[in-house]
mmCIF file of C-alpha atoms and ligand atoms in Angstrom:
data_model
loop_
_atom_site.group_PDB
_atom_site.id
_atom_site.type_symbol
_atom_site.label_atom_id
_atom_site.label_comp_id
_atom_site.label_asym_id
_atom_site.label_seq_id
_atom_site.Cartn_x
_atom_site.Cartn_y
_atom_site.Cartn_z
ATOM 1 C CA UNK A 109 41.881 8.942 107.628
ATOM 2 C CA UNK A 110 40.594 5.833 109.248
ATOM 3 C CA UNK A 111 36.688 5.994 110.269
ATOM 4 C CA UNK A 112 35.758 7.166 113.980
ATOM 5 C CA UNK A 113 34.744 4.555 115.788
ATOM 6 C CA UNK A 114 31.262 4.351 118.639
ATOM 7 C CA UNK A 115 32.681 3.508 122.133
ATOM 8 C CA UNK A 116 30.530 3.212 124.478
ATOM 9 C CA UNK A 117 28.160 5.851 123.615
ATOM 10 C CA UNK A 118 31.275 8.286 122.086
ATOM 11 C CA UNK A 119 32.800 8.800 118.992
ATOM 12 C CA UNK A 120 36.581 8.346 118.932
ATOM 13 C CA UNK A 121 39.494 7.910 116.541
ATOM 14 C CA UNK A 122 40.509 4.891 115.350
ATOM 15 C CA UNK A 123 43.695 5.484 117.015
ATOM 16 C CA UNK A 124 42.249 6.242 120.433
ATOM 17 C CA UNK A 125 39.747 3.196 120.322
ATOM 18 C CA UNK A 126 41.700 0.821 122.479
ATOM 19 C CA UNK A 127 41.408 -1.554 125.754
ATOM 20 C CA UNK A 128 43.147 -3.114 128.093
ATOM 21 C CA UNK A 129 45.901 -5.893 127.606
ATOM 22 C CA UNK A 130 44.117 -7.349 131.193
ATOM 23 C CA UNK A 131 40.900 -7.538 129.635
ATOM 24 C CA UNK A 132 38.607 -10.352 130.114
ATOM 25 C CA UNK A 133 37.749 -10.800 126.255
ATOM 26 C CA UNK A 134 41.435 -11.141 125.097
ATOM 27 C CA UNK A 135 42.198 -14.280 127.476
ATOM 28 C CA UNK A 136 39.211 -15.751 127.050
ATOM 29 C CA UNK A 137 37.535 -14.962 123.722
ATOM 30 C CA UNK A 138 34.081 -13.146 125.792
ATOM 31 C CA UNK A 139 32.445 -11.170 122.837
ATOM 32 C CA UNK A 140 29.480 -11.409 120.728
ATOM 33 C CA UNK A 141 29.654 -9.572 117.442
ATOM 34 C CA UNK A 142 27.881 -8.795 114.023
ATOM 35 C CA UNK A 143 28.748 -8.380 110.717
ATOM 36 C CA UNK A 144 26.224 -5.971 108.285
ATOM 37 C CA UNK A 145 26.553 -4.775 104.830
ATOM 38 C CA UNK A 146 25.844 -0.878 103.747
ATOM 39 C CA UNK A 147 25.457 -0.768 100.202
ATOM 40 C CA UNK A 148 25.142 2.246 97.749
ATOM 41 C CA UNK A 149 22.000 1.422 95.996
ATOM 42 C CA UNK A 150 19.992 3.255 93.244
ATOM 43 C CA UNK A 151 18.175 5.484 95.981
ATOM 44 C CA UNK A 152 21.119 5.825 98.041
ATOM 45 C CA UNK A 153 23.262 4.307 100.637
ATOM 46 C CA UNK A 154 21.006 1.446 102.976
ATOM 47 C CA UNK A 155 22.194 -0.819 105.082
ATOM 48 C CA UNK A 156 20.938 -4.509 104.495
ATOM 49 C CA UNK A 157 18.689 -5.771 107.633
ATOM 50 C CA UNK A 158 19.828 -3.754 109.929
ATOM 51 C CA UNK A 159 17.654 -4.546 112.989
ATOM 52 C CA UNK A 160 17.635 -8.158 112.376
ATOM 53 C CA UNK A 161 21.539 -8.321 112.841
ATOM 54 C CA UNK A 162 21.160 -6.287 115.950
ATOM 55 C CA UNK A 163 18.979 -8.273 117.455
ATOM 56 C CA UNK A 164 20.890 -11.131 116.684
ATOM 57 C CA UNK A 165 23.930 -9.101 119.137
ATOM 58 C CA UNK A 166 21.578 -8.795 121.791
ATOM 59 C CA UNK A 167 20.507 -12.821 121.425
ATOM 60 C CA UNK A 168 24.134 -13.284 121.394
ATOM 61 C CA UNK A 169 24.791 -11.126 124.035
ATOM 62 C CA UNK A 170 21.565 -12.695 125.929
ATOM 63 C CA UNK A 171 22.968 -16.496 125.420
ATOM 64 C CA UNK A 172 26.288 -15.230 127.369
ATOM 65 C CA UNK A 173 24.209 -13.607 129.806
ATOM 66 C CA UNK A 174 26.145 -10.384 128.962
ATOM 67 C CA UNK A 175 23.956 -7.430 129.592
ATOM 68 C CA UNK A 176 24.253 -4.529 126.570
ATOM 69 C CA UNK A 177 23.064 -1.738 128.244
ATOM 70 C CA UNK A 178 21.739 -0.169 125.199
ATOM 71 C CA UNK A 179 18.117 -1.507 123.457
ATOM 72 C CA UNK A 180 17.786 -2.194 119.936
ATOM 73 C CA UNK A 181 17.164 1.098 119.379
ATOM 74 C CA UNK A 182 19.776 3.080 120.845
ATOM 75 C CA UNK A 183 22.094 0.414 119.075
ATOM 76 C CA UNK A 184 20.615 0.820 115.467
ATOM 77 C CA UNK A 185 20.878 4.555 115.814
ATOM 78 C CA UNK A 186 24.626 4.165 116.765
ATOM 79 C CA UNK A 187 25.248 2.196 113.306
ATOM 80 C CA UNK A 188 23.681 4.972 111.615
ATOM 81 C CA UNK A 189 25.896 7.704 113.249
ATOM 82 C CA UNK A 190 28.586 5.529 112.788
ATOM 83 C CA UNK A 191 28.107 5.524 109.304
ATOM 84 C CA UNK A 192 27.137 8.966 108.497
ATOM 85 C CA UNK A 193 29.989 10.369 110.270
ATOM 86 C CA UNK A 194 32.313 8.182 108.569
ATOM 87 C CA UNK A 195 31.253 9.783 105.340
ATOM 88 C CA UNK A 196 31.211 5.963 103.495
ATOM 89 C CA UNK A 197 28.270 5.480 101.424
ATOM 90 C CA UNK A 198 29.355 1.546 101.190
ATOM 91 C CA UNK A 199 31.121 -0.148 103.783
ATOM 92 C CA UNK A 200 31.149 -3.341 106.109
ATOM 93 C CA UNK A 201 29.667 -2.612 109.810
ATOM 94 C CA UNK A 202 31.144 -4.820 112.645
ATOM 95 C CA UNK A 203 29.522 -4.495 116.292
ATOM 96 C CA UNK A 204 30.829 -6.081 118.798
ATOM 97 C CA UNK A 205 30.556 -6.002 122.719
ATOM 98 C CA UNK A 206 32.640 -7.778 124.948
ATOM 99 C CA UNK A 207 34.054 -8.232 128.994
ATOM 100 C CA UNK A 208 36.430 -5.543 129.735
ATOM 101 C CA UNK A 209 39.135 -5.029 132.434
ATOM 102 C CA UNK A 210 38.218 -6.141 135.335
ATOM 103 C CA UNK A 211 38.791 -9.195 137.607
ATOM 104 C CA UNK A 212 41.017 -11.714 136.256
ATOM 105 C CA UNK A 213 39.648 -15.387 136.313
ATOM 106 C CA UNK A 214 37.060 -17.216 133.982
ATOM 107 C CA UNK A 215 34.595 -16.227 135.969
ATOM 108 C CA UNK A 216 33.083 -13.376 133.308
ATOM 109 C CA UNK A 217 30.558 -11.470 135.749
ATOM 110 C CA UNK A 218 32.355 -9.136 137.301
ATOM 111 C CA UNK A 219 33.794 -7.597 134.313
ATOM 112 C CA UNK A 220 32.014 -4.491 132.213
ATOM 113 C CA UNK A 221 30.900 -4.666 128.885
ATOM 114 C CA UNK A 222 31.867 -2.769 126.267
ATOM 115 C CA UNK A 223 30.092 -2.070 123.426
ATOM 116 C CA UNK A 224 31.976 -0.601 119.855
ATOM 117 C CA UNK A 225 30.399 0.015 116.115
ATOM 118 C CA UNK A 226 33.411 0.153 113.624
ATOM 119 C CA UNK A 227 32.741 0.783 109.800
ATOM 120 C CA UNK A 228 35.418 0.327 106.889
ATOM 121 C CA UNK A 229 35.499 -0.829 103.126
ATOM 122 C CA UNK A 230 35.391 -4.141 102.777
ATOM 123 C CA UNK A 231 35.155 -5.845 98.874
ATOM 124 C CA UNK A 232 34.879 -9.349 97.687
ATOM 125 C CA UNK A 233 35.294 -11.927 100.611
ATOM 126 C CA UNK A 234 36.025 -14.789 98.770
ATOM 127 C CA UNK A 235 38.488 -13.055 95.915
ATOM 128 C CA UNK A 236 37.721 -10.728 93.433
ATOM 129 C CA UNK A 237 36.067 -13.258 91.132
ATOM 130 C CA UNK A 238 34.074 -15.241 93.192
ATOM 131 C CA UNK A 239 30.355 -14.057 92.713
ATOM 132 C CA UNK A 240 30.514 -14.621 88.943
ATOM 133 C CA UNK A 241 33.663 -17.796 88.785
ATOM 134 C CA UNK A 242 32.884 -19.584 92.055
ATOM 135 C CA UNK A 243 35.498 -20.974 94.740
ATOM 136 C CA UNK A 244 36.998 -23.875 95.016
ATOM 137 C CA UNK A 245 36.658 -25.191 98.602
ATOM 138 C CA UNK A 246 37.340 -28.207 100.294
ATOM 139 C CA UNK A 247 35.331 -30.368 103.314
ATOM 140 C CA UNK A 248 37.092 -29.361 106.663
ATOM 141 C CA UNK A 249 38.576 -31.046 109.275
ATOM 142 C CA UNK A 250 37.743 -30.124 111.938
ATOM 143 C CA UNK A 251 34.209 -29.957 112.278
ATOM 144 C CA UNK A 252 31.952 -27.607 113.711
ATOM 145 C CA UNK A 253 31.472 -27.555 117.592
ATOM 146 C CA UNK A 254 29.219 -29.926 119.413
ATOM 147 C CA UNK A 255 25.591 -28.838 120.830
ATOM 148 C CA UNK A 256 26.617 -29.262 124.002
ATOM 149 C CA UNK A 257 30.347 -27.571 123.695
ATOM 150 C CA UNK A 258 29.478 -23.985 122.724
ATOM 151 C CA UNK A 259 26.331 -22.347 122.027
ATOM 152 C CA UNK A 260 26.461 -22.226 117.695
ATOM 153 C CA UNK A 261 23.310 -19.905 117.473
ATOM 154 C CA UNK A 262 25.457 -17.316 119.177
ATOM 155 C CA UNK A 263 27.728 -15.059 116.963
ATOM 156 C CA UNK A 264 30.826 -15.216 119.623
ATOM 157 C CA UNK A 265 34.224 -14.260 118.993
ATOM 158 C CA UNK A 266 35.563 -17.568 120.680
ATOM 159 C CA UNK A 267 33.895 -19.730 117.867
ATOM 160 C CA UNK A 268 36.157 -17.702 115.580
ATOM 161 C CA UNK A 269 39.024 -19.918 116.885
ATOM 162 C CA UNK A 270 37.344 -22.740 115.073
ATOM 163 C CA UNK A 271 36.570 -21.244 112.192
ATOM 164 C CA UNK A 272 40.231 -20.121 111.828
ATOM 165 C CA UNK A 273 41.957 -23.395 112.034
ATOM 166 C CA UNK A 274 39.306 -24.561 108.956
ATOM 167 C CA UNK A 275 40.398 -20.938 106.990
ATOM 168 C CA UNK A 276 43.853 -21.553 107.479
ATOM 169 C CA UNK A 277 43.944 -25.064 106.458
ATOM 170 C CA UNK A 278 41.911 -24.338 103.101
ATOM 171 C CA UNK A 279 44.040 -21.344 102.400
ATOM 172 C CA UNK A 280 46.979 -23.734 102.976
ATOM 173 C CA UNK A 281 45.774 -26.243 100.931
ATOM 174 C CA UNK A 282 44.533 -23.849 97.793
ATOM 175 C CA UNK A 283 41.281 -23.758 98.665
ATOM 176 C CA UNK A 284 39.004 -20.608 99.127
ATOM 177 C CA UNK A 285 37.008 -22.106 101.958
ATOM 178 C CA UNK A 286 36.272 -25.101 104.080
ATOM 179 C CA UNK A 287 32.587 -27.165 104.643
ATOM 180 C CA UNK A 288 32.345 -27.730 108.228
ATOM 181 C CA UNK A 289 30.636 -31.367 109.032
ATOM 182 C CA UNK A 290 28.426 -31.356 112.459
ATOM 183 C CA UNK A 291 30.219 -34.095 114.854
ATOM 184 C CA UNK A 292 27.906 -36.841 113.730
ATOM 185 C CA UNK A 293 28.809 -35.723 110.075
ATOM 186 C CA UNK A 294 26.309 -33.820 108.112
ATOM 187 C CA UNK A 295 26.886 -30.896 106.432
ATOM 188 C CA UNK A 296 26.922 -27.761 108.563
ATOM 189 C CA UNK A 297 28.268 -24.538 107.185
ATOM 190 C CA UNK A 298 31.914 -22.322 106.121
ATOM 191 C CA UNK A 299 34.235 -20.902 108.536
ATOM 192 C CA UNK A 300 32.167 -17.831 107.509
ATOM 193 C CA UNK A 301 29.316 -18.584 105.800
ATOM 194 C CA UNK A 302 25.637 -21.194 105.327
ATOM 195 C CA UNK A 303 25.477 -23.110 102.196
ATOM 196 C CA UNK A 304 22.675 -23.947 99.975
ATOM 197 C CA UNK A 305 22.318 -26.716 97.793
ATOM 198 C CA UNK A 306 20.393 -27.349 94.656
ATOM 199 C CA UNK A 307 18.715 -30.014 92.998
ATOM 200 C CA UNK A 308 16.338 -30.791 90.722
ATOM 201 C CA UNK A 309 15.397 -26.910 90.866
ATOM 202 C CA UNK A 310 15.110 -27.887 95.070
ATOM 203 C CA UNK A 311 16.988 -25.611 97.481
ATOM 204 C CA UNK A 312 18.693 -27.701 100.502
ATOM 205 C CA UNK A 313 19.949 -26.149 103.632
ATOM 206 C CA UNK A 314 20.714 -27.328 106.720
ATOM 207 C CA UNK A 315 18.734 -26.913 109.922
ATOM 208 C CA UNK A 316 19.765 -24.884 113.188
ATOM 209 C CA UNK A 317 19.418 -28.172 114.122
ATOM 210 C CA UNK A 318 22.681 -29.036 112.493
ATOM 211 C CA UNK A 319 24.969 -26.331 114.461
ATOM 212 C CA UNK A 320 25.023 -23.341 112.237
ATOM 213 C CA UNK A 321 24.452 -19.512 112.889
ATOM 214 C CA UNK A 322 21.512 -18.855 111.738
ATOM 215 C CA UNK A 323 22.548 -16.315 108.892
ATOM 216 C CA UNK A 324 20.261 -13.563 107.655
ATOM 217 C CA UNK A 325 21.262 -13.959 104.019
ATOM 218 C CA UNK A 326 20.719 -17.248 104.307
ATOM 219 C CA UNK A 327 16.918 -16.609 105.543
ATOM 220 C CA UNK A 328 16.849 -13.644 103.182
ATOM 221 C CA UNK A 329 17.839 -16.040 100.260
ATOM 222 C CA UNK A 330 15.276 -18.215 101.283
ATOM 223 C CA UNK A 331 12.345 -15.633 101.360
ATOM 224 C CA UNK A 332 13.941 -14.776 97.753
ATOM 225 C CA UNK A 333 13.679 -18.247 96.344
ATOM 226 C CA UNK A 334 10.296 -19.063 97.736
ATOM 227 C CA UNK A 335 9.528 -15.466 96.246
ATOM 228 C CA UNK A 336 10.418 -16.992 92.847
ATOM 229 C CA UNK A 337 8.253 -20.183 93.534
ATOM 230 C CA UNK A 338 11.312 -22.419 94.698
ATOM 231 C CA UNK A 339 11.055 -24.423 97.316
ATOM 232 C CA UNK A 340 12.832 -24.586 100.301
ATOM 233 C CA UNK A 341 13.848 -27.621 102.585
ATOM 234 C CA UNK A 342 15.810 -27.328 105.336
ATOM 235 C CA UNK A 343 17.351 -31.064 106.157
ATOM 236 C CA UNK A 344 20.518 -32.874 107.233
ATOM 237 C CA UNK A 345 22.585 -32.517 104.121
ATOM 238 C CA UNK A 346 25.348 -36.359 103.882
ATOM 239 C CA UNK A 347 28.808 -35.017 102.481
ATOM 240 C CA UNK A 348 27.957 -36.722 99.524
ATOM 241 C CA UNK A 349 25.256 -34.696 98.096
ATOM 242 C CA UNK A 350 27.780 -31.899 98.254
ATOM 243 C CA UNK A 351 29.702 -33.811 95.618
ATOM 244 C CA UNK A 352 26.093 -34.693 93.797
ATOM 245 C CA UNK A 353 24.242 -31.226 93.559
ATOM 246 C CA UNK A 354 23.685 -29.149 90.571
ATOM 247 C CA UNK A 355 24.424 -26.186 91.982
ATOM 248 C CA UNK A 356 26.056 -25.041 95.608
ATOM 249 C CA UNK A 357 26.516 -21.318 97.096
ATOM 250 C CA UNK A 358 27.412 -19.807 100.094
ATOM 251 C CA UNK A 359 25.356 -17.078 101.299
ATOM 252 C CA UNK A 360 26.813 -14.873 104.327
ATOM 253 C CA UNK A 361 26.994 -10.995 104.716
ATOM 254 C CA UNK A 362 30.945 -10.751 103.539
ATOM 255 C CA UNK A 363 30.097 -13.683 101.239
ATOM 256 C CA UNK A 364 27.037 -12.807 99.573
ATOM 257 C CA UNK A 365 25.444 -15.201 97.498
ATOM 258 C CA UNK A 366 28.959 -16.717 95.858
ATOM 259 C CA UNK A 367 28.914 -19.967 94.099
ATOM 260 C CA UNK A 368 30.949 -23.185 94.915
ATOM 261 C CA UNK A 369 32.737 -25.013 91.515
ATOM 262 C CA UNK A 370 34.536 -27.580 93.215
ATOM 263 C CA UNK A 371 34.512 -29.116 96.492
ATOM 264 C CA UNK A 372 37.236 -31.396 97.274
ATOM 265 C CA UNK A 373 38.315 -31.157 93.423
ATOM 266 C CA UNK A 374 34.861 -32.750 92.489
ATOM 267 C CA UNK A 375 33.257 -30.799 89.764
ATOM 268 C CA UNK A 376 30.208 -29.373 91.322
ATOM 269 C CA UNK A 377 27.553 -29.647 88.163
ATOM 270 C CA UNK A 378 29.166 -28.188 85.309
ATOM 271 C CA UNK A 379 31.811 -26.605 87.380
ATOM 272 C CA UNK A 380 30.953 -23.233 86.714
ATOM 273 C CA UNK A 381 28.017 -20.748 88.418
ATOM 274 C CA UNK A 382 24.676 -22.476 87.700
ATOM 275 C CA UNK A 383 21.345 -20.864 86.535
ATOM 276 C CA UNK A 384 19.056 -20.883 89.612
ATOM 277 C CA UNK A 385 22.552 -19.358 91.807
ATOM 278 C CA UNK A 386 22.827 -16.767 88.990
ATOM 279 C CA UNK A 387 18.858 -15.910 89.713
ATOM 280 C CA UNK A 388 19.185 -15.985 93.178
ATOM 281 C CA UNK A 389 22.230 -14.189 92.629
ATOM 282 C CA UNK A 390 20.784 -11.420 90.561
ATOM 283 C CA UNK A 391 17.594 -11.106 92.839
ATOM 284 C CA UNK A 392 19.491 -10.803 95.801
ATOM 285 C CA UNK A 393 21.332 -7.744 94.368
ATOM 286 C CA UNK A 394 18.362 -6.156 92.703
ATOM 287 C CA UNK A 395 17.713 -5.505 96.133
ATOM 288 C CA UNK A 396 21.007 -4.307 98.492
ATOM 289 C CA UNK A 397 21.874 -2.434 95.159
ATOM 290 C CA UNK A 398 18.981 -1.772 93.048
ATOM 291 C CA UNK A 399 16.823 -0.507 96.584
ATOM 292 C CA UNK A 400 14.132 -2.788 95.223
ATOM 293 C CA UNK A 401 12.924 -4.165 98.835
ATOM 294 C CA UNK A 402 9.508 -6.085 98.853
ATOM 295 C CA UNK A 403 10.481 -7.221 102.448
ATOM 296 C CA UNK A 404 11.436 -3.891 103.514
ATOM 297 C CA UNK A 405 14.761 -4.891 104.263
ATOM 298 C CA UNK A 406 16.604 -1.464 103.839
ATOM 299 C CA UNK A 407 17.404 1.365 105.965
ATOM 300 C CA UNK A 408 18.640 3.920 104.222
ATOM 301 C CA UNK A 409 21.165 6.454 105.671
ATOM 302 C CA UNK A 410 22.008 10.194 104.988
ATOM 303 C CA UNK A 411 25.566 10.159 103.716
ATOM 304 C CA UNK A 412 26.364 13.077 101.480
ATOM 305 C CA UNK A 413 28.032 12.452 97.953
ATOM 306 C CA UNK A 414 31.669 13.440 98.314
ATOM 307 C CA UNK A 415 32.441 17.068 96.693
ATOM 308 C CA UNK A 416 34.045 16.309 93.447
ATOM 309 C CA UNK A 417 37.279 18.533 93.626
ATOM 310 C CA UNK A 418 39.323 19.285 91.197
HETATM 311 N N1 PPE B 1807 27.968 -18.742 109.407
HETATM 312 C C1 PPE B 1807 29.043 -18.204 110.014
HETATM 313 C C2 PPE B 1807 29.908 -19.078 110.840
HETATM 314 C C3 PPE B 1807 29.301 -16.834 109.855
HETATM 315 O O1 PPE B 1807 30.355 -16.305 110.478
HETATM 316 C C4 PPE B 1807 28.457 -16.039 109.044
HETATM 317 C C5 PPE B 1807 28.731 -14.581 108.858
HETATM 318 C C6 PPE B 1807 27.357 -16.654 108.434
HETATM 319 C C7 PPE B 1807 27.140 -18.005 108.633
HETATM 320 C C8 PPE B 1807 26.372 -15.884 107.596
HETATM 321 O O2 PPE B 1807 25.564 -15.071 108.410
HETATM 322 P P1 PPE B 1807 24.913 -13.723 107.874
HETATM 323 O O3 PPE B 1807 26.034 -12.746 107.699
HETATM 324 O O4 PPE B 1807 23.974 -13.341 108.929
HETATM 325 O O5 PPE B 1807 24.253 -14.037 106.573
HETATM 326 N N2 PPE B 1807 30.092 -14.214 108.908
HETATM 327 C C9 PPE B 1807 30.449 -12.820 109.102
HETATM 328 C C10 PPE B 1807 31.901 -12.652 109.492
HETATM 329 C C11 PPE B 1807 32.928 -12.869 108.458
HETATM 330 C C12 PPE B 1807 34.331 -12.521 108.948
HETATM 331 O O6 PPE B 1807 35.317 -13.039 108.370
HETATM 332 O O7 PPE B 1807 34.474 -11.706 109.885
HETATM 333 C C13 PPE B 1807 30.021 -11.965 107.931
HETATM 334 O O8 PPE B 1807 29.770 -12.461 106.833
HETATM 335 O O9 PPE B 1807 29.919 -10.743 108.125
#
């Protein structure tokens, strides 16, 4: 049986968790959402940054002038009955609000909001062997929205549209993955994910600045490498350095920390995972997995161990 799901302050079934064909989110693309990892780790199941992804919703949210009316709070307690009832000690959380049914139009004000926590299983994003092989991915393109066109800091559904015409052309073209360039050409991020760079034992990444979301692995990778004495630069990244760099990874919650081989059928470094990823790599899960949190990152949840039956 599917997971219940948190409507609106109320637990449903999956089957029962529906809307409107009339509303305003499916004509127009009006939500905000979040993606969050819950991992089983050595002390038991946690969920990875939990209150920075939901305030990230409610800066979303904020940005569309869409008024949640629940506070941080109310909201992190929901993911935590969402998961506890659902009886997963590991799964993928996605919260999303959007405009309801209502009046039709562009015009979004009029129309509620609805607010939903769903939980479900979710393995490797980028294929089964990705964290320890790497992907082969290609430069996109189309490239990632103007500063002026959409809001990028803001995690909305209708950015999605973008990010599917660069998923669907990599998957069409044998690629894992495309590299979204800003308009003026530097290296942004993946239809999914922010990228890091390395060289010389340097992490790059590129600014808010250059149209990304802001991605909380990608500032929890960088509080891990600085950690381990790297340092950190964020800067415009030229599509050439992609082809240049020792090392590349993506870093996103679905993603992880998975490492890039080949971008546009360059060899990235020795084609393979490099040494500082595989660090990063291994620090990264010594943490959602091995509940070792310096940062206090963790919030664990009370999820009993299935009955074994027999
Ligand atoms: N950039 C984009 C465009 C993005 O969608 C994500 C997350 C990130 C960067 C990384 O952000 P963070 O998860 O905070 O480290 N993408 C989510 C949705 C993936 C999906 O296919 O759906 C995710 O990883 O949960």
């Amino acid at each position: 049986m599917k997971p219940d799901i948190w409507f609106n302050g109320e637990f449903v079934s999956y089957e029962d968790a529906q809307v409107h064909v009339l509303s305003h989110v499916i004509h127009y693309g009006s939500s905000v959402f979040e993606g969050i990892r819950c991992y089983e780790t050595d002390e038991g199941p946690a969920v990875f940054r939990l209150e920075e992804h939901m305030q990230r919703l409610l800066d979303s949210a904020k940005v569309y002038r869409m008024d949640i009316p629940y506070d941080l709070d109310e909201l992190n307690e929901a993911v935590i009955g969402t998961i506890e009832r659902s009886g997963l000690r590991e799964c993928y959380i996605r919260p999303v609000a959007f405009r309801g049914e209502g009046p039709m139009g562009v015009n979004p004000l009029g129309n509620p909001i609805d607010t939903v926590i769903a939980v479900w299983e979710w393995g490797q994003y980028l294929g089964e062997e990705a964290l320890e092989k790497g992907v082969d991915v290609e430069v996109a393109n189309w490239n990632r929205m103007a500063p002026n066109t959409f809001p990028a800091m803001a995690k909305a559904g209708g950015n999605y549209l973008n990010a599917s015409l660069v998923k669907m052309n990599a998957v069409k073209n044998d690629k894992m993955e495309g590299i979204m360039l800003t308009t003026d050409g530097y290296v942004a991020e993946g239809s999914g994910e922010n990228l890091f760079l390395v060289k010389d034992d340097t992490l790059y990444t590129a600014p808010t600045g250059s149209t990304i979301l802001p991605g909380i692995t990608r500032s929890s990778v960088i509080a891990i490498a600085e950690d381990r004495g790297y340092t950190v630069e964020e800067k415009r990244i030229p599509r050439e350095e992609l082809y240049l760099a020792d090392e590349l990874f993506f870093t996103g919650t679905a993603a992880e920390v998975t490492p890039i081989r080949t971008v546009d059928d360059y060899e990235i470094g020795r084609g393979r995972r490099g040494p500082v990823t595989k660090e990063l790599q291994d620090a990264f899960f010594d943490v959602v997995r091995g509940g070792n949190d310096p940062h206090d990152w963790l919030t664990f949840v009370d999820v009993p161990e299935a009955e074994v039956t027999t």
